[in-house]
Amino acid sequence: LIRSLPGLRVPVSSEAKNLGSVSGPNRQRDLCTFCTISLDQEEVFRTKVFDKSVCPFYGEDFYFEIPRPFQCLSFYVYAKSVFQRDLPVGKVSIRKDDLCKYSGKEHWFGLQTVDPNSEVQGKVHLEMRLSEVITENGSTGQHISVRIIECKELPLISGQNCDPYATVSLVGPARSDQKKTKVKKKTSNPHFEETFFFEVTRSYSRRTQFNVEEEDIEKLEIKVDLWNNENLAQDVFLGETRVPVKILQSDHIHKAWYLLQPKGNGNKSKSDDLGSLRLKLTYIEDTVLPSACYTPLCTLLLKSPDVKPISASAAHILGDICRERYEVVLPMVRLLLHNNRFVPFVSAVAALELDNTQEANTIFRGNSLATRCIDDMMKIVGKNYLSVTLKPVIDEICESNKTCEIDPIKLKEGDNVEVNKENLQGYVQKVFSSITQSSSNCPPLMCDVFRSLRHLACKRFPGDPHVQYSAVSSFVFLRFFAVAVLSPHSFQLRSHHPDPEISRTLTLISKTIQTLGSWGSLSKKLSSFKETYMYDFFKSFQEEKCIEKVKKVFFFPPSHTQRSINGFIISNGCYRFVSIQKRAQGRKPPGMKTFKKRWLRLTNRELSYHKHKGETSSLEWLEVLSQVSRCNEGRLATFHPSNYTSGAWQCCQSLSSNAPGCKPCTTTMLANLQLDIDCDREAERIFSLLSANDTKLQSMEDACASLAVYQGPQREPEEYSKFTIQEPKETFHTLKQLRNIMEELQRQHNIRNDVRQYGSAEHDVKENWANFQNKTLKL
């Protein structure tokens, strides 16, 4: 099976110019606009609002993996309205077939009028037949049967599935017979399965062959309109298609898919000058081969964590030659995550980075392969974690709309800076508390990565007691939570950009949160603020308490210290003993009590059974056990859900008390994430990236050959210094393997391209598309 999977990258580093006026109360000089991107009629991205300009510069990047077939990519410019719905200024629509023409190039597009009757998408499946029939008086006539089978990919209406119905008409110069299907509720893919009959009034007598009445069949059309049933309001037009009756052959069934068209087939009157929009978009289609073709590449990449040194591995080489390409890390991270190889790989590349780090206070500060891998991992694995932790408080901030501006220069008339400071402080405390109380929700895989970073940092800088915290806090607060607070729409915490005032509040919260979560002296933290008002605001927080809360999130104390977690005292790695009630099983012997008081002892290494006193609740025990086990390096993969009695485990009946568990423990990689990752597509993207950087691969091969032969300084330091080459022979060996795999994959692509070029299903569709005036997709 060969799949063609499209993707779209749109840097909306666009600017609009000379935006025309819109109907409504907005004056042109006060125009506040934003831009949306729609796939057919489904909005997939929205920029922030640009204030009071007819020549706005939006400046945002957007990447979208297209999940379904589509007809048109559209960009809409709207004028923001406070008291009524947003007003369309104009649009740019590009048909899918034309995307390659503009891909990778900047282009100015003139804005067109937004006409509701031209906003259509979807297709309809029809079966038609022209039949000759004999009437009661013996004359012969022709009837047309039109069976409307189903529709697909109808647009969403107000973000929800529509309530579609269809009208079927036979139209001509002197007639318009119309019939209607039943309404289908809440679906964009309705199944109608209804048949309608129309009489074509051309009849004659069999005996005389004399035409009684004749209608010009050349001018007849079958017209199918799709509508959304609005009940009390006017029904919404969804699209139409027209089929000339003349293409139907007598007594032959014609069955085909037809693309829905705008009303009147898109005839437009000349629009006013609405301005123009500058865009640079990249449209790509990955032709994904059968899985077996990618096995050698995946195998080579997945064994990367085991290669010594890590710089000689295929995954590190990929990151090295494509370090300027921000999209290169994501497919590699997804592939490693799916196969549970991410933690050993990122630990190895982090160790390599630490070897080249000279000062503890600069740890993981750059945009390296390790930091980019961890950033992408947190976005994938921590998506639900962010939602659970931040979404409630972010929603409260956006909906309560309290003023939080503390910059004296930006205060509006009537603002009270002390009230604003109190509002902002309350929000910061809520966000910070949500983060510091979220450790039980942190995905195990993230905990594993953070534990590894702590271990590596302590090993690299053994004399610095704080490096274990700074190594992790830079990721957790600076690169994860603070970024999500600043841009909640980018992490699906909000559907759109917040308005400018809320965005300003979130910016102030984000600045404070990343400083509270960072590690360093108070003077160093305060010096990071360039603004005096932020300096004064930060001093209002009790830093020592904040530091203790930060430690509590993802850091468990070492064995030689004493700390308290949720009321549990840890002394020399031991949690205080707690009491439980033991109940005798089966029939109790005479004189034996049914219940006995016993105590458990929990340390950071074991859970044991004792006769000592202690107090706590079962819920607190479960929470502490959960926290400790999340960072347990020796966590088991399986467990027994039942007990061992009468010489066997009651769950699986294994006789040995040391038998491995029969049920899998919670994995570090969630099952739904594994299902969402298409390894074949990720491998195809990696192949495309390697192919696009073939010149750099060759330069790296030359550098390895030079170093291996001469064992001396590089002959071309400017060129070779771009690569990390620790073991030239091992690196060269990996490069040759990559080269062989790439050549074989390219050969497979060439073979399949040749096969698909002639006699393929795609070729048949194109032929019929042309035959039916660009309106049909033939089965």
mmCIF file of N, CA and C in Angstrom, residues 16 54 88 133 156 244 260 277 377 435 464 574 603 619 660 699 713:
data_model
loop_
_atom_site.group_PDB
_atom_site.id
_atom_site.type_symbol
_atom_site.label_atom_id
_atom_site.label_comp_id
_atom_site.label_asym_id
_atom_site.label_seq_id
_atom_site.Cartn_x
_atom_site.Cartn_y
_atom_site.Cartn_z
ATOM 1 N N ALA A 16 -0.530 42.521 5.194
ATOM 2 C CA ALA A 16 -1.612 42.947 4.324
ATOM 3 C C ALA A 16 -1.397 44.428 4.063
ATOM 4 N N VAL A 54 -4.187 49.604 8.438
ATOM 5 C CA VAL A 54 -4.647 49.045 7.172
ATOM 6 C C VAL A 54 -3.523 48.299 6.471
ATOM 7 N N PRO A 88 -15.949 40.140 7.672
ATOM 8 C CA PRO A 88 -14.929 39.757 6.680
ATOM 9 C C PRO A 88 -14.511 40.938 5.812
ATOM 10 N N VAL A 133 -39.683 4.448 -21.630
ATOM 11 C CA VAL A 133 -40.852 3.816 -21.018
ATOM 12 C C VAL A 133 -42.051 3.934 -21.970
ATOM 13 N N LEU A 156 -18.476 22.211 8.362
ATOM 14 C CA LEU A 156 -19.038 22.410 9.691
ATOM 15 C C LEU A 156 -19.777 23.747 9.720
ATOM 16 N N PRO A 244 -25.218 17.524 -17.194
ATOM 17 C CA PRO A 244 -26.012 17.588 -18.438
ATOM 18 C C PRO A 244 -26.667 16.240 -18.737
ATOM 19 N N LEU A 260 -18.913 19.489 -5.111
ATOM 20 C CA LEU A 260 -19.887 20.573 -4.993
ATOM 21 C C LEU A 260 -19.258 21.890 -5.443
ATOM 22 N N LEU A 277 -2.668 40.500 0.276
ATOM 23 C CA LEU A 277 -2.053 39.734 1.352
ATOM 24 C C LEU A 277 -0.804 39.050 0.809
ATOM 25 N N MET A 377 9.672 16.491 22.931
ATOM 26 C CA MET A 377 9.104 15.413 23.750
ATOM 27 C C MET A 377 8.061 15.962 24.715
ATOM 28 N N ILE A 435 1.302 24.534 39.279
ATOM 29 C CA ILE A 435 2.497 23.839 38.785
ATOM 30 C C ILE A 435 3.150 23.035 39.898
ATOM 31 N N ASP A 464 28.846 21.195 42.915
ATOM 32 C CA ASP A 464 27.754 22.169 42.931
ATOM 33 C C ASP A 464 26.479 21.488 43.427
ATOM 34 N N CYS A 574 14.074 7.608 54.891
ATOM 35 C CA CYS A 574 12.984 6.807 55.445
ATOM 36 C C CYS A 574 11.761 7.666 55.723
ATOM 37 N N THR A 603 10.694 3.542 52.757
ATOM 38 C CA THR A 603 11.907 4.303 52.495
ATOM 39 C C THR A 603 11.986 4.554 50.996
ATOM 40 N N LEU A 619 -4.849 7.664 51.549
ATOM 41 C CA LEU A 619 -4.712 8.521 50.366
ATOM 42 C C LEU A 619 -3.334 9.172 50.328
ATOM 43 N N PRO A 660 7.548 -13.776 37.433
ATOM 44 C CA PRO A 660 7.294 -12.415 36.929
ATOM 45 C C PRO A 660 5.801 -12.114 36.895
ATOM 46 N N SER A 699 30.005 15.921 2.722
ATOM 47 C CA SER A 699 31.064 16.677 3.403
ATOM 48 C C SER A 699 31.478 15.992 4.692
ATOM 49 N N PRO A 713 45.099 17.349 12.232
ATOM 50 C CA PRO A 713 44.122 18.443 12.128
ATOM 51 C C PRO A 713 43.349 18.353 10.817
#
